[in-house]
XYZ file of C-alpha atoms in Angstrom:
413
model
C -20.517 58.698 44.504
C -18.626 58.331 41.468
C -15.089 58.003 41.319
C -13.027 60.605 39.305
C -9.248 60.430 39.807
C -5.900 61.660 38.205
C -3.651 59.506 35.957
C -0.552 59.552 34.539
C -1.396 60.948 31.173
C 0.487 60.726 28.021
C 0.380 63.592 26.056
C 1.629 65.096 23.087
C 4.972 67.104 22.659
C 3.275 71.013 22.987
C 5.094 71.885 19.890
C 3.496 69.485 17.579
C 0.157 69.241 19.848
C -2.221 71.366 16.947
C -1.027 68.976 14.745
C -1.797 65.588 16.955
C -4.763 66.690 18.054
C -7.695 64.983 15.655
C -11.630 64.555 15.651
C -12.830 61.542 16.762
C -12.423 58.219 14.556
C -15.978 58.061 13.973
C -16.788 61.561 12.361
C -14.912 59.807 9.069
C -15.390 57.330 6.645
C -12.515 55.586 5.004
C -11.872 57.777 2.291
C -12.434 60.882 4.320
C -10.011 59.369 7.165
C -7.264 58.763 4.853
C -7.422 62.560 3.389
C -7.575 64.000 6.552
C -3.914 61.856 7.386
C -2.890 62.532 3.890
C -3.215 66.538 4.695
C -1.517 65.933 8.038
C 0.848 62.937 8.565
C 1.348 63.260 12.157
C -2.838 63.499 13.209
C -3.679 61.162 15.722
C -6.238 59.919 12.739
C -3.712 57.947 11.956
C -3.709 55.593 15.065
C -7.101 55.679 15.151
C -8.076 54.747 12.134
C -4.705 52.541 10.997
C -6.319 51.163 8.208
C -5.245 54.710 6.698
C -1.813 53.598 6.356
C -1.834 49.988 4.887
C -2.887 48.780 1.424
C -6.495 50.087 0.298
C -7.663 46.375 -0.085
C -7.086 45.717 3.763
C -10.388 45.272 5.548
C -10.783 47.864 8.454
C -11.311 45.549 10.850
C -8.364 43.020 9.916
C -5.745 42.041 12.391
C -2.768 43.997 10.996
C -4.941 47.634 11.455
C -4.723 47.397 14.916
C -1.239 45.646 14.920
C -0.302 48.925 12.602
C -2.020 51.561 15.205
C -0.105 49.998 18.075
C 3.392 50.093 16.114
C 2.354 53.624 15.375
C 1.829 54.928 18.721
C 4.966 53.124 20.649
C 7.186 54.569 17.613
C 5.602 58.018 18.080
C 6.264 57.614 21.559
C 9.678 56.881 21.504
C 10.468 59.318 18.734
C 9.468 62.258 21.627
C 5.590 63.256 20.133
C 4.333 62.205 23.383
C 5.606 62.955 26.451
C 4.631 60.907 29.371
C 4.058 62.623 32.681
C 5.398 60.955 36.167
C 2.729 62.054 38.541
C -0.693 61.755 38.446
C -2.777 64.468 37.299
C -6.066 66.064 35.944
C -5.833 68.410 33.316
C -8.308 70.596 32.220
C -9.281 70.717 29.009
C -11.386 74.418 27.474
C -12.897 74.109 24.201
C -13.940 76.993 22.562
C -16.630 77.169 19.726
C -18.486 80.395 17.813
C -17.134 82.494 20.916
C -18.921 80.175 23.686
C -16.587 78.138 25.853
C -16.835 74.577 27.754
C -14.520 73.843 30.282
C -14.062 70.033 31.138
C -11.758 67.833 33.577
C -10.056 65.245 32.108
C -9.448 62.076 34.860
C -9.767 58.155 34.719
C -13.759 57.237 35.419
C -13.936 53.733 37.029
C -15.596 50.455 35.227
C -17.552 49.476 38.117
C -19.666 52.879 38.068
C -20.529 52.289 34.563
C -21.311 48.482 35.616
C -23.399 49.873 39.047
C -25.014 52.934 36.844
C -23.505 55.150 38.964
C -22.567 56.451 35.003
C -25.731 56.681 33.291
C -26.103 56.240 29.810
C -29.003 57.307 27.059
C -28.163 55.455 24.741
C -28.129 52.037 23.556
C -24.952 50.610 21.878
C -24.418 48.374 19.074
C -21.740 45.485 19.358
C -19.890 45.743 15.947
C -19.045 49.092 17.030
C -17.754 48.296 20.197
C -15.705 45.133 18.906
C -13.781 47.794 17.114
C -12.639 49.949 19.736
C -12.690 47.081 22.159
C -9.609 45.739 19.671
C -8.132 48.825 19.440
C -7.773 49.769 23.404
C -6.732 46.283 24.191
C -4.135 45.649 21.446
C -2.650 49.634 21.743
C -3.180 49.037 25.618
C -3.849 52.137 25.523
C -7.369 54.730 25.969
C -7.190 56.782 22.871
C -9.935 58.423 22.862
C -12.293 60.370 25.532
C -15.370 59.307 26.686
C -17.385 62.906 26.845
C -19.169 63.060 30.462
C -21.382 65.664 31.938
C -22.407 66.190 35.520
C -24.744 68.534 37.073
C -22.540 71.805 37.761
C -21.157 72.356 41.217
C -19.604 75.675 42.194
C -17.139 74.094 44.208
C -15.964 72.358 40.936
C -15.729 75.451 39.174
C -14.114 77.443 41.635
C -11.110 75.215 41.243
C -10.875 74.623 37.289
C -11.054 78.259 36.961
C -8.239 78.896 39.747
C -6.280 76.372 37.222
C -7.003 78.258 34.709
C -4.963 81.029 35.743
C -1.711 79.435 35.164
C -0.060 79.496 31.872
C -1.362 76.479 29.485
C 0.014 73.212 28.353
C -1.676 73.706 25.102
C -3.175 76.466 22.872
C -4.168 76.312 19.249
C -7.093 76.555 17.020
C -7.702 73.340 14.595
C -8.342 74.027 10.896
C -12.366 73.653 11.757
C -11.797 76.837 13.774
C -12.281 75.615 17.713
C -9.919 77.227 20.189
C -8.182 74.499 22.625
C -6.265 75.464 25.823
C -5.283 72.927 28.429
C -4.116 73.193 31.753
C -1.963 70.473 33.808
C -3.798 70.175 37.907
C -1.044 68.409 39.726
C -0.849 69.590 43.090
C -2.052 66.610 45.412
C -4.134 69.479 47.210
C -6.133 70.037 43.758
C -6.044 66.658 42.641
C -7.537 65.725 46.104
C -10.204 68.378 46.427
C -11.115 66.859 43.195
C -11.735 63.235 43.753
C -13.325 64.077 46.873
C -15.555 67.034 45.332
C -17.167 64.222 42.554
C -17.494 61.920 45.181
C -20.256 63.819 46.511
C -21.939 64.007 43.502
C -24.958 60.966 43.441
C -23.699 60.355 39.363
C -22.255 61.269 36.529
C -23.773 60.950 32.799
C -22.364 59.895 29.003
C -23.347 62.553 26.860
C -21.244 61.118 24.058
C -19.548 58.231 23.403
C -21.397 55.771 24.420
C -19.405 52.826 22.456
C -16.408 54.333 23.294
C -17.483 53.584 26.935
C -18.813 50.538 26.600
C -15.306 49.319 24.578
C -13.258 50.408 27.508
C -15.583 48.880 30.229
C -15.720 45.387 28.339
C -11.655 45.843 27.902
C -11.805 46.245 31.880
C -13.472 43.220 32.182
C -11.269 41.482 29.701
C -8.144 42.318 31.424
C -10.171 40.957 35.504
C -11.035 37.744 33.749
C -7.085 37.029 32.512
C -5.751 38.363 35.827
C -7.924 36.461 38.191
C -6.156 38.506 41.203
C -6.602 41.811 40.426
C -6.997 44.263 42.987
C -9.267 46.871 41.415
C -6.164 49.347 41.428
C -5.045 48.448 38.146
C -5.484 51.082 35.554
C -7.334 49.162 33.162
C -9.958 49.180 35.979
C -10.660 52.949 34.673
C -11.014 54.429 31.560
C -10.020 57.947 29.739
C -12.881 60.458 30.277
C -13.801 64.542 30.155
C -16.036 65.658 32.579
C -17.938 68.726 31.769
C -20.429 70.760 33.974
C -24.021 70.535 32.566
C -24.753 74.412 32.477
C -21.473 74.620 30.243
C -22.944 71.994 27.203
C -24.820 72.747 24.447
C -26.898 70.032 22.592
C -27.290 70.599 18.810
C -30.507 69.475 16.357
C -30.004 66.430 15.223
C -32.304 66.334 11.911
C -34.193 64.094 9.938
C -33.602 62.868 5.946
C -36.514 60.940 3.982
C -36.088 59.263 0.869
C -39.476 60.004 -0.492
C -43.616 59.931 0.886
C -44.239 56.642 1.181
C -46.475 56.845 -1.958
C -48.075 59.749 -1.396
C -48.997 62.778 -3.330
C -47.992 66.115 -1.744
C -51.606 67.236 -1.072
C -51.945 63.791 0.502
C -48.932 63.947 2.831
C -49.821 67.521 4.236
C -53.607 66.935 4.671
C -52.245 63.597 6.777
C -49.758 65.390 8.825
C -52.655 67.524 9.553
C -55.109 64.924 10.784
C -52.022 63.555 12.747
C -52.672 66.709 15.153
C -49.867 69.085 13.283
C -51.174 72.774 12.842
C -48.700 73.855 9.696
C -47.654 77.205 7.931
C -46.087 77.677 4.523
C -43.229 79.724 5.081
C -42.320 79.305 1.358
C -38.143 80.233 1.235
C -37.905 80.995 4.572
C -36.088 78.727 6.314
C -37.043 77.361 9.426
C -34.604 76.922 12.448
C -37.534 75.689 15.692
C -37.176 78.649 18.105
C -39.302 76.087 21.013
C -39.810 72.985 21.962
C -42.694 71.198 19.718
C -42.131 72.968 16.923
C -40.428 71.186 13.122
C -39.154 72.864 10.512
C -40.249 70.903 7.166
C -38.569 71.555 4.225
C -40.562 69.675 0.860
C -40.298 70.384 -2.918
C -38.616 73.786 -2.454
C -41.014 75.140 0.050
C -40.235 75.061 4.531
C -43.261 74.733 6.454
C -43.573 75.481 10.110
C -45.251 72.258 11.785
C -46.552 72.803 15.387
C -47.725 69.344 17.327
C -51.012 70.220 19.090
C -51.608 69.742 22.903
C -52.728 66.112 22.358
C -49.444 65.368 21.254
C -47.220 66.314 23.931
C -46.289 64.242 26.786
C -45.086 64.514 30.288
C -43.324 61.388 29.576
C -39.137 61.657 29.673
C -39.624 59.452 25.946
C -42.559 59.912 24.507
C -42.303 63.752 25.250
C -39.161 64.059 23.264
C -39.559 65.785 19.962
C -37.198 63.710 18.192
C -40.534 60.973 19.848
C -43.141 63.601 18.466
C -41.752 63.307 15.416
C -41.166 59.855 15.007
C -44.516 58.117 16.682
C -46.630 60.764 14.774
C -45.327 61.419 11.632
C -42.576 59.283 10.441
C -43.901 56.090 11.556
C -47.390 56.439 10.424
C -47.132 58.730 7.400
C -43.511 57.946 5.964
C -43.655 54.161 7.555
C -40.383 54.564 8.819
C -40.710 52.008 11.518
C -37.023 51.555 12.976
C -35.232 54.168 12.109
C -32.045 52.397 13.626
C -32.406 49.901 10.582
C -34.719 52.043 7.684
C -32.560 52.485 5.014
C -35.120 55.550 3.756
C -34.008 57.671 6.844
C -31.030 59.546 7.118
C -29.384 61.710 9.875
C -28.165 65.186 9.435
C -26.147 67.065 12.447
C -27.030 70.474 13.277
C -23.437 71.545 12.977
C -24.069 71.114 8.943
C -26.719 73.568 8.687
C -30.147 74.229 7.427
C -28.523 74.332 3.653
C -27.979 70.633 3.915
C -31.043 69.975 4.721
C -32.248 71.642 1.519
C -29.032 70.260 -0.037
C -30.221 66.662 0.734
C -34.177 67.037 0.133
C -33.553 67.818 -3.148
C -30.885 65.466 -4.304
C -31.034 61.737 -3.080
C -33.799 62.468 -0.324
C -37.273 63.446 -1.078
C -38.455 65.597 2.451
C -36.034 67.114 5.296
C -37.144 67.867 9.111
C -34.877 70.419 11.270
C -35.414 70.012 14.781
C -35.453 71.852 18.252
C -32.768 70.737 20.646
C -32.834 67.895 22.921
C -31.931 70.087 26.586
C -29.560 68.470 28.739
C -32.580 68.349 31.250
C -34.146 66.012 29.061
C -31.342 63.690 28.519
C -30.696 64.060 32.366
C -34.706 62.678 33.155
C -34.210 59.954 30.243
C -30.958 58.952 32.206
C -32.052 59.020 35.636
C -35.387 57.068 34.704
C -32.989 54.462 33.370
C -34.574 54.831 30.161
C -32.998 55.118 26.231
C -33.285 57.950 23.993
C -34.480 57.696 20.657
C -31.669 57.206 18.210
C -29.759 60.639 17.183
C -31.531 62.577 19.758
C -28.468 64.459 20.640
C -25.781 65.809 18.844
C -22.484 67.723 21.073
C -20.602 70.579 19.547
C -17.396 71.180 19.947
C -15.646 67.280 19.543
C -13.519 66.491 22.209
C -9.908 65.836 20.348
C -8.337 62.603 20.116
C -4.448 62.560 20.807
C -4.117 65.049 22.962
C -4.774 62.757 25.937
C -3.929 59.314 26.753
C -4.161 56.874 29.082
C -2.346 53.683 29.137
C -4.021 50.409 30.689
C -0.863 49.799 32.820
């Protein structure tokens, strides 16, 4: 029974909202972060990532960055960007992507389903990441960013987001990456009601990304119980900022695979290896190869793809081990290329879907040696890895469109 409700958002002025509006903190590094707030002052980048706007020699994790992102966001406040509504609300929130849409509802989640699993998560989480955000939600006081939740799709749900969605929007814009966002404000204590009340019957809710995010705002939660030893449980730092989207809505990108080099071995070497390893494998030569089903690799080597198809002794009715990003990894790369953790292997790299099977090729023939494109992770999966209580791989998953930063916010009191 998890507990969505409406808050009291802040939100930005609609006339300056295209502008506010930013990708999450973490798509950047430094240098990228501080072009992207060079291009446009007023992006939300620049509370995120405060470091942007102080001297270049200021660590990113220093006192003052967070000190400077607060400062930012009360003078942005009282200069009118944000407006702050009175009542509480959900708003829903349409993203819009290559002509496909995803249509989420953006509420306060509670701590103590995260803390019950009533939230499930895929993922494990690392804690310099969270310290991070954990500084910057408790010294803003303030949920920046959105923790991206999916639930299993209920008609009942839908029948009311899309009777919101009549109404004329809050927002609508497209952001220079070309995604179309439209938002709607779901006041009414009848809607807000049926809401609440409509999740509640639902037995959970899952993280389908940001996972640190989450875990920063629970641990913030907890923060805030420990210094008030008589709270309630009805104080908004008891919840944190989330979008809930319906399952059936999502789509899950590749996320591929980077390696440095062969681990030493010759090219006739590697293939006749991945080959005893129980691959069958065609030479497609220039064609590049995009997995149409579930087992199947793209490998992309010395100018030349190759289709790689795991034999039946591979697969697994196992929520892990049947995985392909697993397939992949306990047959291939940890064997052959001896990439052992690829959390910590510094000869494995990451590559999103979104980029494209050119950077693949890009990459394989400048700083890494061999590139893998992968089939999708289904939300299926990730559901029966979440309900098992069990962890994905790392980069199993990878969300397109990125919920926007700024255009939501939720204070902590």
């Amino acid at each position: 029974m998890p507990s969505v409700t409406p808050f009291k958002g802040i939100r930005p002025d609609p006339a300056l909202a295209d502008r506010i509006a930013a990708l999450p903190y973490d798509v950047y590094n430094r240098n990228e972060a501080l072009e992207e707030v060079r291009r446009e002052p007023l992006s939300f980048l620049a509370i995120d990532r405060a470091e942007t706007m102080l001297a270049a020699d200021i660590d990113t994790y220093d006192d003052r960055v967070y000190q400077k992102a607060r400062e930012l966001l009360d003078s942005q406040i009282k200069d009118g960007h944000f407006i702050k509504d009175e009542t509480p609300c959900f708003y829903i929130y349409e993203l819009t992507m290559d002509g496909r849409s995803q249509t989420g509802i953006v509420g306060c989640s509670s701590i103590d389903d995260y803390l019950a699993g009533t939230i499930r998560k895929h993922e494990n989480t690392r804690e310099e990441k969270e310290i991070d955000r954990i500084r910057h939600v408790d010294t803003t006081n303030t949920h920046t960013g959105p923790i991206f939740l999916a639930y299993r799709s209920k008609a009942e749900i839908n029948e009311i987001v899309d009777l919101c969605k009549k109404d004329a929007p809050l927002y609508d814009f497209v952001s220079p990456d070309g995604i179309g966002h439209r938002a709607w404000k779901a006041a009414s204590p009848a809607v807000t009601e049926a809401l609440s009340s409509l999740f509640k019957e639902l037995p959970c809710t899952y993280i389908a990304d940001g996972h640190h995010r989450c875990a920063s705002a629970v641990k913030v939660g907890l923060k805030r119980r420990e210094e008030k030893k008589s709270y309630t449980g009805q104080e908004e730092f008891n919840r944190f900022l989330s979008v809930l989207f319906p399952d059936d809505q999502l789509k899950i990108l590749p996320y591929n695979r980077v390696v440095k080099d062969l681990n030493s071995h010759t090219d006739e070497e590697f293939l006749q290896a991945v080959h005893d390893a129980g691959f069958s494998i065609c030479d497609m030569e220039k064609n590049a190869i995009s997995p149409k089903e579930k087992g199947t690799f793209g490998m992309y080597l010395h100018g030349s793809w190759y289709l790689l198809t795991a034999k039946k002794a591979l697969l697994s009715e196992d929520p892990i081990k049947g995985l392909d990003v697993s397939i992949l990894q306990d047959h291939l790369l940890a064997p052959i290329l001896g990439i052992g953790d690829p959390r910590t292997d510094k000869r494995i790299d990451f590559v999103g879907g979104i980029r494209g099977l050119q950077e693949l090729e890009k990459r394989a023939s400048s700083d890494m040696e061999i590139a893998f494109s992968m089939y999708p992770t289904s939300m299926q999966e990730l559901f029966q890895v979440a309900d098992a209580g069990l962890l994905m791989p790392p980069k199993s998953t990878w969300f397109e469109p990125k919920l926007r930063s700024g255009l939501f916010l939720h204070s902590l009191e």
